[in-house]
Amino acid sequence: MNRRKFIQLCSQACIGAALSPGLANAAEPDDKRRLQFMFAQIKYRGGDWNPHPLSVTPLMEELMARTSVEAASARREVTLADNDLFNYPFLYLAGRYEFEPFTADEIETLRRFLTYGGFLLIDDALGQQGYGFDKSVRREMQRIFPGNEFKRLPPGHAALRSYYLLRRIGGVRIVNPNLEGINVGTATPVIYCQNDLGGAWERDQVGKWINTCTPGGEPQRKDAFHLGINVILYAMTENYKEDLIHVPFIRKRLTR
Amino acid sequence: MSDLHLIGALPLWGVAVIALAVLALLVQHFIRLRQRLGLGQTAILTALRACVYGALIFFLLGPALIDKRVTKLRRPLTLLIDTSQSMSFPANAKSISGDKGAKSRLDLVKEKLEAGSQPLIQRLSRNYDLRVIRFGTGLEPIAPGSLDRLRAADPGTRLMELVQRAARDGAARSGIVLFSDGIANGEIKSLNGTALAAPVFAVGVGDTEGFTDLRIARLGAPEFAFRGREFKIELTVQAYGLKGKSVPLLFNRGKNLISTRSIAIDADPFEQKITLSFTPKDLGTHVFSVSLPAQPGEQIAQNNQKEFKVDVRRDKIRVLTLSGSPAWNYRFLRMAMKQDPLIELVSFVFLRTPTDTVDVPENQLSLIPFPIDDIFLEELKNFDLVLFDDFSYRAYFNPVYLERVRDFVRDGGGLAMFGGARAFDSGGYGDSALREVLPVELDGKGSYQARGPLQAALTAAGRKHPITRLLPDPKSNEETWAKLPPLTGMNQVHAVRGETLLTANDGAPLLAIGRYGKGRTLALMSDDAWRWNFIAVGNRETPQNHLKLIRQAVRWLAQEPAFEQVQLYPIPTAQPAEKVAIKLKVLNDDFTPARQASIQLRVISPEGEPTLISTSPDGEEGEYSGDFTPTREGTYQVEAEASAGGKALGRNKSSFSVAFSYGETDDGLPRPDLLKQIAEASKGEYLSIDDWNDKTFDKIAARLETIAPSEIVEQRQTRLWSNLWPFGVILILLSAEWWMRRKWGLI
């Protein structure tokens, strides 16, 4: 046994010793745990801000089961006028229909939020390009970042590699096989999915999926969860996966 | 003894004309007398008149008696002997450098002057007003009998300047015999037609024919380089008498070989420019060398190697962060560091714990294995700072690796630990090698508690410390801290071992700093510092305070010069025997000037010999200085350590080079061309020492005689016409003629 092998065995033994408290910790209720992540959903005026009320908990459970992030299992509902909005650097904006324009204060708040490190995931539950929710989203984003339009995220974008190496964009339906985003500097603080991610995440009280994913079925739902996790980790680590130390590993795996 | 000389001003042709006229007169005189007198009487009277005329003509020629006295002088003579280091090189190809008994150029000069039963130096002392002067960088008269003690040790040859000075200082009619190899490295490289006041007989020492040497010339290397960035070295390799050979060029850092290159010598003389490159990984001053192995038959081995030092600096502070999980604290910490061009961040975020399961094959994950061995056994030394951000080693690697981190800090690295449920006691560090390193004491009981609001408050030390100085004005700084958003969670620690800069509103330490060995440490007992950034943005305040805090903490931990408490000022290159002033600045822990610091300043010679230097305060507050006089060439290390009131304030290191500026031993090829130029400019003569024999100096003496004789001739002149005797003789002759004429009835 060489030194390296010995140290690895010692390390594994140590990991085993550390598992028990970790498992116990995960079973604790939110108020007993130190939460690192809170899924905050924006409530807005008009339209339907809450198309999938039961979508967040399954995603949070998945997040905690797959990653080291300690997340609150329930979502936090916020308005853009809330004083504690900046306590939640990750915001989720979902809907089906057109909604009322944000006020000037709300626009300024969201601009500061997104410019100085906050993140916004937009999820279109209707899936009609140029209509309904999509129309309102594009209008409001133009007000927040005039002249800075949505652009398709390239396949190598850090959000698509922050945890899973994503090749497909999931959701209830595949309206757009790509994600769109708004870039500010080297970051993409706004990511927009038109495939109804929330619908794919949503599960009822007895654990049954509420919406069927078409045409890909369960693998497509899995892709939606993977995307949800990737986007959250991207928000918390930004372009960490573009650091040089990761590049050769990722390239190697993608070429297999 | 007197000699008769005709010194009259009348030209000879004039005398001849007069003589002819007189002859004609005498003939007429004879004819006239013959008509009245007999032949005998006529002849007598004509003879008497001829004598009178002859005497007059004789005196017209200016007869004078000249008395000569010759005085011999002791001619002034100067022997100039080159005692520069190049005169220690072998005199010719038969005397190879390093051979025992090899005859140096100076040895050959001594031999020529001292050999034989009648040594030349003795003859010269006897016959001349002899001055013997050795020269290198200056002129130094020596006794003729002390030639034996001459050593070729002068660091340079200011040949042209010193020959000019010796010629100017010499007495009238002096001569100079110059023994030199002609290597000149003073400020004047050529005489450019300048005439010399005395004739110089230049004797060239050292063979150019058959000169064999391999050398490194004209080395150009940067004084400093950046870690991780390639720098280039340009050098010229020259070779004489080695055509057809192939030699290796070795490039070393200290004793470690960096690279080799083969050089094919295809000409004589040979010259090739070479560029080498190196990418330094370690900070500090490193001594590099390029060298060529000595070749068989090579006369000078000293110039086969050149050393140079490069100060490797960081162009960036390299920070390694280990984050226990994705978290907002990491997000904003990363933002602060990534936006700072001075910081290079390498971060590992543990996205998955051993308890997390994945629903895809490993190759569909972007996770990379944490390179434990590479990081802790190989790469750690290349970082300036390690930051444990809510990270516990327990799930990922054996605690023995933390001993590496402890050693890294002890040797000068920085360590920061940011709080969270995986940090300090909660992360198991109370039982680890980092327990003694951290600036807080861990007792194994401290836990992480989510509570709030926790408002950060500056302590007395925090008000002055550069990490927590967000604004220059103390009052504005304190107000800024009071306005920062409160935090919501903290780690409990048993006590602070170092300095507390921030406390929570309940008095618990929030930010502490300390030292371990040569390194610096920091503990932030919260994972919530991101709120000082993003919540401030939400409050319409600036996020810059958080960014500035992080960047200042990184700089302080990495011991950036501006954050050093002991700062040594750069020392320029000095020459041996030249006084070097070593200056330093000392700051207290609160970064105010330390007025009463106790300084320990040491200079370590190239041989490793330490010398303690006493220091005294300078004019500026907190500044001190000490003097040191190096004795020999090389790289000297300077170590400064300061304390105040028994408490260590810090230490620092620097180095400086001591070298002669002449480069005397760089090129050993004799330069007879320069010696010929000197000889011509002075109307002297050049000759090779190989042509020197017993009679050589006689030839030099003869040549000197032609230029300026060494005798003085005194003359005393007695003019024969300028007294009564000539007139008396003429008067007697004329009286005799008159008496005879009267007797013979002509009157």
XYZ file of N, CA and C in Angstrom, chain B residues 533-703:
513
model
N -22.882 43.418 1.857
C -22.861 43.804 0.447
C -24.293 43.967 -0.077
N -25.020 42.834 -0.136
C -26.262 42.840 -0.904
C -27.421 43.521 -0.161
N -27.459 43.347 1.147
C -28.523 44.033 1.904
C -28.269 45.546 1.852
N -26.978 45.908 1.883
C -26.644 47.338 1.756
C -27.144 47.878 0.414
N -27.004 47.084 -0.639
C -27.516 47.509 -1.950
C -29.028 47.733 -1.858
N -29.702 46.784 -1.189
C -31.155 46.918 -1.016
C -31.523 48.149 -0.208
N -30.629 48.576 0.683
C -30.870 49.776 1.491
C -30.426 51.041 0.772
N -30.178 50.916 -0.509
C -29.692 52.025 -1.344
C -28.320 52.523 -0.881
N -27.556 51.630 -0.246
C -26.181 51.964 0.140
C -25.232 51.310 -0.858
N -23.960 51.596 -0.689
C -22.975 51.025 -1.609
C -22.541 49.618 -1.165
N -22.279 48.747 -2.142
C -21.732 47.429 -1.767
C -20.224 47.471 -1.552
N -19.628 48.634 -1.822
C -18.164 48.723 -1.821
C -17.526 48.423 -0.468
N -18.264 48.676 0.627
C -17.640 48.443 1.939
C -17.277 46.979 2.131
N -18.194 46.104 1.714
C -17.915 44.678 1.830
C -16.766 44.277 0.908
N -16.808 44.787 -0.328
C -15.758 44.446 -1.293
C -14.395 44.927 -0.782
N -14.384 46.138 -0.205
C -13.136 46.705 0.287
C -12.611 45.907 1.487
N -13.526 45.528 2.345
C -13.129 44.732 3.521
C -12.449 43.431 3.079
N -13.067 42.743 2.136
C -12.502 41.473 1.652
C -11.133 41.718 1.012
N -11.043 42.710 0.174
C -9.788 42.955 -0.545
C -8.678 43.386 0.424
N -9.042 44.207 1.411
C -8.023 44.622 2.387
C -7.585 43.455 3.239
N -8.531 42.587 3.581
C -8.176 41.406 4.379
C -7.226 40.508 3.591
N -7.504 40.338 2.305
C -6.650 39.496 1.461
C -5.245 40.089 1.386
N -5.154 41.383 1.199
C -3.840 42.029 1.093
C -3.065 41.925 2.404
N -3.764 42.143 3.497
C -3.079 42.063 4.795
C -2.586 40.635 5.041
N -3.445 39.659 4.759
C -3.060 38.257 4.983
C -1.902 37.850 4.081
N -1.909 38.370 2.875
C -0.840 38.014 1.922
C 0.411 38.848 2.134
N 0.378 39.705 3.146
C 1.534 40.527 3.515
C 2.023 41.359 2.337
N 1.069 42.001 1.692
C 1.448 42.953 0.658
C 2.356 44.012 1.280
N 3.361 44.479 0.527
C 4.315 45.421 1.129
C 3.655 46.588 1.869
N 2.604 47.123 1.312
C 1.956 48.256 1.971
C 1.321 47.834 3.299
N 1.105 46.520 3.489
C 0.484 46.023 4.711
C 1.514 45.355 5.628
N 2.804 45.496 5.291
C 3.870 44.962 6.133
C 4.131 45.940 7.263
N 4.355 45.420 8.449
C 4.668 46.327 9.561
C 6.152 46.657 9.607
N 6.957 45.800 8.995
C 8.386 46.116 8.858
C 8.669 46.183 7.358
N 8.987 47.367 6.905
C 9.197 47.560 5.464
C 10.649 47.964 5.215
N 11.355 47.125 4.464
C 12.746 47.436 4.115
C 12.758 48.165 2.781
N 13.433 49.283 2.736
C 13.512 50.015 1.478
C 14.503 49.321 0.548
N 14.287 49.417 -0.761
C 15.212 48.762 -1.704
C 16.633 49.329 -1.574
N 17.600 48.446 -1.716
C 19.014 48.856 -1.626
C 19.642 48.697 -3.000
N 20.185 49.769 -3.566
C 20.791 49.645 -4.898
C 22.093 48.849 -4.841
N 22.535 48.398 -5.995
C 23.782 47.637 -6.079
C 24.955 48.507 -5.616
N 25.794 47.913 -4.771
C 26.929 48.651 -4.227
C 28.229 47.999 -4.674
N 29.334 48.707 -4.385
C 30.645 48.148 -4.690
C 31.324 47.752 -3.384
N 32.238 46.793 -3.433
C 32.959 46.429 -2.209
C 33.614 47.661 -1.600
N 33.602 47.674 -0.281
C 34.189 48.771 0.499
C 33.370 50.057 0.439
N 32.240 49.994 -0.205
C 31.373 51.178 -0.266
C 30.302 51.047 0.824
N 30.089 52.119 1.574
C 29.124 52.072 2.672
C 27.700 51.989 2.123
N 26.941 51.065 2.693
C 25.564 50.861 2.239
C 24.626 51.271 3.368
N 23.684 52.130 3.056
C 22.701 52.546 4.062
C 21.475 51.649 3.944
N 21.113 51.009 5.047
C 19.929 50.134 5.042
C 18.837 50.859 5.824
N 17.741 51.126 5.138
C 16.661 51.883 5.767
C 15.421 51.018 5.897
N 14.695 51.205 6.956
C 13.447 50.465 7.124
C 12.409 51.314 7.848
N 11.177 50.916 7.645
C 10.061 51.605 8.296
C 9.335 50.587 9.161
N 8.966 50.986 10.357
C 8.316 50.063 11.288
C 6.978 50.661 11.721
N 5.958 49.821 11.659
C 4.613 50.262 12.038
C 4.116 49.426 13.204
N 3.349 50.060 14.076
C 2.713 49.323 15.168
C 1.590 48.451 14.631
N 0.998 47.659 15.516
C -0.103 46.788 15.089
C -1.273 47.588 14.522
N -1.442 48.815 15.018
C -2.532 49.632 14.489
C -2.065 50.474 13.295
N -0.894 50.150 12.799
C -0.326 50.772 11.600
C 0.010 52.253 11.777
N 0.218 52.659 13.009
C 0.798 53.976 13.241
C 2.317 53.786 13.293
N 3.114 54.841 12.976
C 4.578 54.665 12.993
C 5.073 54.254 14.380
N 5.939 53.267 14.424
C 6.489 52.789 15.698
C 7.720 53.622 16.033
N 7.560 54.529 16.998
C 8.647 55.464 17.291
C 9.725 54.847 18.167
N 9.326 53.888 19.008
C 10.295 53.341 19.962
C 10.471 51.852 19.732
N 10.606 51.489 18.510
C 10.731 50.054 18.214
C 12.153 49.583 18.476
N 12.230 48.332 18.832
C 13.545 47.705 18.977
C 13.809 46.919 17.693
N 14.903 47.249 17.043
C 15.165 46.672 15.722
C 16.332 45.701 15.801
N 16.161 44.560 15.210
C 17.295 43.655 15.037
C 17.536 43.530 13.533
N 18.664 44.067 13.133
C 18.970 44.098 11.699
C 20.227 43.269 11.457
N 20.116 42.322 10.547
C 21.267 41.451 10.247
C 21.537 41.469 8.762
N 22.815 41.480 8.430
C 23.216 41.316 7.030
C 23.992 40.017 6.940
N 23.591 39.174 6.016
C 24.246 37.872 5.865
C 25.055 37.891 4.569
N 26.336 37.641 4.700
C 27.255 37.727 3.558
C 27.020 36.561 2.596
N 27.586 36.629 1.400
C 27.401 35.528 0.444
C 27.882 34.192 1.007
N 28.805 34.244 1.966
C 29.303 32.994 2.554
C 28.441 32.548 3.733
N 27.386 33.302 4.035
C 26.482 32.923 5.119
C 26.903 33.466 6.476
N 27.808 34.406 6.475
C 28.308 34.951 7.735
C 27.430 36.135 8.152
N 26.762 36.049 9.309
C 25.869 37.158 9.697
C 26.618 38.295 10.395
N 26.153 39.499 10.170
C 26.691 40.678 10.864
C 25.514 41.469 11.420
N 25.560 41.752 12.718
C 24.489 42.552 13.329
C 24.766 44.027 13.068
N 23.743 44.739 12.667
C 23.889 46.150 12.333
C 23.104 46.966 13.359
N 23.747 47.950 13.929
C 23.007 48.800 14.870
C 22.234 49.855 14.071
N 21.060 50.161 14.539
C 20.203 51.111 13.821
C 19.883 52.301 14.728
N 19.516 53.367 14.101
C 19.079 54.539 14.860
C 17.895 55.154 14.135
N 17.013 55.837 14.883
C 15.837 56.431 14.232
C 16.254 57.519 13.242
N 15.528 57.594 12.156
C 15.771 58.630 11.149
C 14.864 59.822 11.419
N 14.924 60.768 10.508
C 14.097 61.957 10.662
C 12.606 61.650 10.646
N 12.211 60.786 9.715
C 10.790 60.466 9.584
C 10.349 59.560 10.736
N 9.125 59.729 11.169
C 8.604 58.906 12.254
C 8.520 57.449 11.822
N 8.995 56.572 12.684
C 8.917 55.138 12.398
C 9.979 54.652 11.440
N 10.894 55.528 11.013
C 11.949 55.101 10.089
C 13.267 54.954 10.836
N 13.996 53.933 10.468
C 15.280 53.642 11.111
C 16.293 53.329 10.005
N 17.575 53.502 10.354
C 18.588 53.148 9.363
C 19.859 52.669 10.050
N 20.628 51.891 9.313
C 21.912 51.384 9.789
C 22.864 51.284 8.606
N 24.149 51.329 8.903
C 25.155 51.277 7.824
C 25.892 49.950 7.836
N 26.249 49.522 6.642
C 27.007 48.284 6.501
C 27.981 48.464 5.341
N 29.197 47.985 5.546
C 30.196 48.088 4.472
C 30.585 46.683 4.016
N 30.140 46.299 2.834
C 30.493 44.955 2.346
C 31.967 44.912 1.942
N 32.558 43.747 2.096
C 33.981 43.635 1.777
C 34.226 42.954 0.443
N 33.254 42.152 0.013
C 33.502 41.425 -1.231
C 32.235 41.381 -2.086
N 32.444 40.929 -3.287
C 31.312 40.852 -4.223
C 30.367 39.722 -3.827
N 29.119 39.822 -4.265
C 28.149 38.755 -4.031
C 26.799 39.306 -3.632
N 25.890 38.381 -3.292
C 24.547 38.766 -2.879
C 24.462 38.720 -1.356
N 24.067 39.820 -0.761
C 23.940 39.929 0.689
C 22.455 39.922 1.059
N 22.112 39.115 2.043
C 20.733 39.054 2.527
C 20.584 40.018 3.707
N 19.444 40.677 3.765
C 19.162 41.571 4.890
C 17.921 41.036 5.602
N 18.009 40.896 6.917
C 16.860 40.435 7.701
C 16.592 41.461 8.796
N 15.368 41.905 8.857
C 15.002 42.893 9.874
C 13.856 42.340 10.706
N 13.950 42.562 11.993
C 12.911 42.101 12.901
C 12.660 43.235 13.881
N 11.409 43.544 14.109
C 11.111 44.671 14.997
C 10.144 44.249 16.086
N 10.310 44.849 17.241
C 9.381 44.609 18.345
C 9.215 45.916 19.118
N 8.121 45.975 19.833
C 7.870 47.157 20.668
C 7.240 46.689 21.965
N 7.810 47.090 23.077
C 7.289 46.680 24.376
C 7.286 45.178 24.539
N 8.258 44.497 23.956
C 8.362 43.042 24.074
C 7.455 42.292 23.124
N 6.682 43.007 22.335
C 5.756 42.352 21.419
C 6.296 42.458 19.987
N 6.350 41.321 19.330
C 6.889 41.317 17.963
C 5.972 42.101 17.032
N 6.570 42.940 16.204
C 5.784 43.720 15.241
C 5.856 43.116 13.842
N 6.880 42.393 13.588
C 6.998 41.772 12.269
C 8.441 41.637 11.849
N 8.624 41.066 10.717
C 9.969 40.895 10.168
C 9.895 41.030 8.668
N 11.033 41.228 8.104
C 11.073 41.357 6.646
C 12.454 40.963 6.159
N 12.521 40.669 4.897
C 13.785 40.236 4.296
C 13.989 40.991 3.005
N 15.219 41.187 2.693
C 15.546 41.801 1.416
C 16.946 41.329 1.036
N 17.428 41.797 -0.066
C 18.792 41.454 -0.446
C 19.343 42.548 -1.351
N 20.636 42.595 -1.433
C 21.254 43.534 -2.365
C 22.535 42.922 -2.908
N 22.929 43.432 -4.076
C 24.117 42.897 -4.739
C 25.294 43.826 -4.520
N 26.436 43.212 -4.393
C 27.685 43.969 -4.316
C 28.556 43.479 -5.460
N 28.943 44.390 -6.320
C 29.732 43.989 -7.486
C 30.545 45.168 -7.982
N 31.720 44.869 -8.458
C 32.498 45.905 -9.126
C 31.851 46.169 -10.474
N 31.968 47.401 -10.873
C 31.262 47.744 -12.105
C 32.129 47.539 -13.336
N 33.377 47.044 -13.156
C 34.291 46.987 -14.296
C 34.130 45.739 -15.168
N 33.817 44.617 -14.588
C 33.757 43.383 -15.370
C 35.135 42.979 -15.859
N 36.118 43.075 -14.956
C 37.520 42.891 -15.322
C 37.816 41.505 -15.905
N 37.187 40.506 -15.334
C 37.538 39.149 -15.759
C 36.601 38.617 -16.839
N 35.774 39.504 -17.380
C 34.813 39.042 -18.382
C 35.502 38.562 -19.650
N 36.402 39.374 -20.120
C 37.051 39.045 -21.386
C 38.561 39.106 -21.178
N 39.189 37.951 -21.280
C 40.617 37.875 -20.985
C 41.510 38.053 -22.198
N 40.902 38.296 -23.350
C 41.711 38.423 -24.576
C 42.569 39.688 -24.498
N 43.924 39.522 -24.581
C 44.783 40.712 -24.530
C 44.450 41.668 -25.662
N 44.670 42.950 -25.416
C 44.319 43.974 -26.410
C 45.563 44.744 -26.825
N 46.454 44.148 -27.625
C 47.640 44.887 -28.071
C 47.275 46.098 -28.906
N 46.130 46.078 -29.557
C 45.735 47.219 -30.382
C 45.631 48.494 -29.559
N 45.118 48.369 -28.331
C 45.014 49.555 -27.476
C 46.399 50.032 -27.044
N 47.291 49.076 -26.770
C 48.645 49.449 -26.368
C 49.376 50.139 -27.520
N 49.134 49.654 -28.736
C 49.758 50.293 -29.906
C 49.232 51.721 -30.046
N 47.963 51.885 -29.784
C 47.361 53.222 -29.886
C 48.015 54.174 -28.887
N 48.286 53.680 -27.681
C 48.945 54.508 -26.658
C 50.360 54.865 -27.116
N 51.068 53.854 -27.643
C 52.451 54.088 -28.073
C 52.495 55.129 -29.186
N 51.584 55.008 -30.122
C 51.562 55.962 -31.242
C 51.230 57.363 -30.763
N 50.259 57.470 -29.882
C 49.832 58.789 -29.411
C 50.930 59.491 -28.637
N 51.884 58.718 -28.114
C 52.930 59.316 -27.282
C 54.283 59.364 -27.994
N 54.302 58.949 -29.265
C 55.559 58.844 -30.019
C 56.501 57.850 -29.356
N 55.930 56.883 -28.742
C 56.728 55.819 -28.137
C 56.766 54.621 -29.058
N 56.699 53.446 -28.489
C 56.840 52.250 -29.305
C 56.108 51.105 -28.620
N 55.558 50.204 -29.432
C 54.925 49.006 -28.868
C 55.832 47.819 -29.107
N 55.914 46.967 -28.114
C 56.628 45.712 -28.325
C 55.980 44.646 -27.447
N 56.075 43.419 -27.916
C 55.491 42.311 -27.161
C 56.496 41.840 -26.123
N 55.978 41.401 -25.002
C 56.890 40.933 -23.944
C 57.643 39.677 -24.389
N 57.080 38.967 -25.358
C 57.761 37.780 -25.865
C 59.058 38.146 -26.603
N 59.105 39.378 -27.130
C 60.314 39.820 -27.840
C 61.332 40.467 -26.899
N 61.035 40.484 -25.658
C 61.898 41.175 -24.680
C 63.135 40.315 -24.399
N 64.306 40.933 -24.476
C 65.533 40.242 -24.049
C 66.442 41.260 -23.361
N 67.686 40.846 -23.087
C 68.591 41.716 -22.314
C 68.850 43.057 -22.985
N 68.801 43.018 -24.319
C 69.159 44.252 -25.023
C 67.948 45.141 -25.340
N 66.772 44.632 -25.019
C 65.577 45.398 -25.390
C 65.563 46.762 -24.739
N 65.943 46.773 -23.467
C 65.855 48.060 -22.811
C 66.898 49.029 -23.359
N 68.041 48.485 -23.801
C 69.056 49.376 -24.393
C 68.474 50.078 -25.614
N 67.681 49.320 -26.370
C 67.048 49.931 -27.550
C 66.056 51.012 -27.120
N 65.352 50.724 -26.057
C 64.391 51.724 -25.561
C 65.145 52.972 -25.116
N 66.289 52.732 -24.433
C 67.081 53.863 -23.955
C 67.578 54.700 -25.134
N 68.031 53.997 -26.206
C 68.524 54.717 -27.381
C 67.409 55.528 -28.004
N 66.246 54.930 -28.032
C 65.105 55.639 -28.620
C 64.738 56.868 -27.783
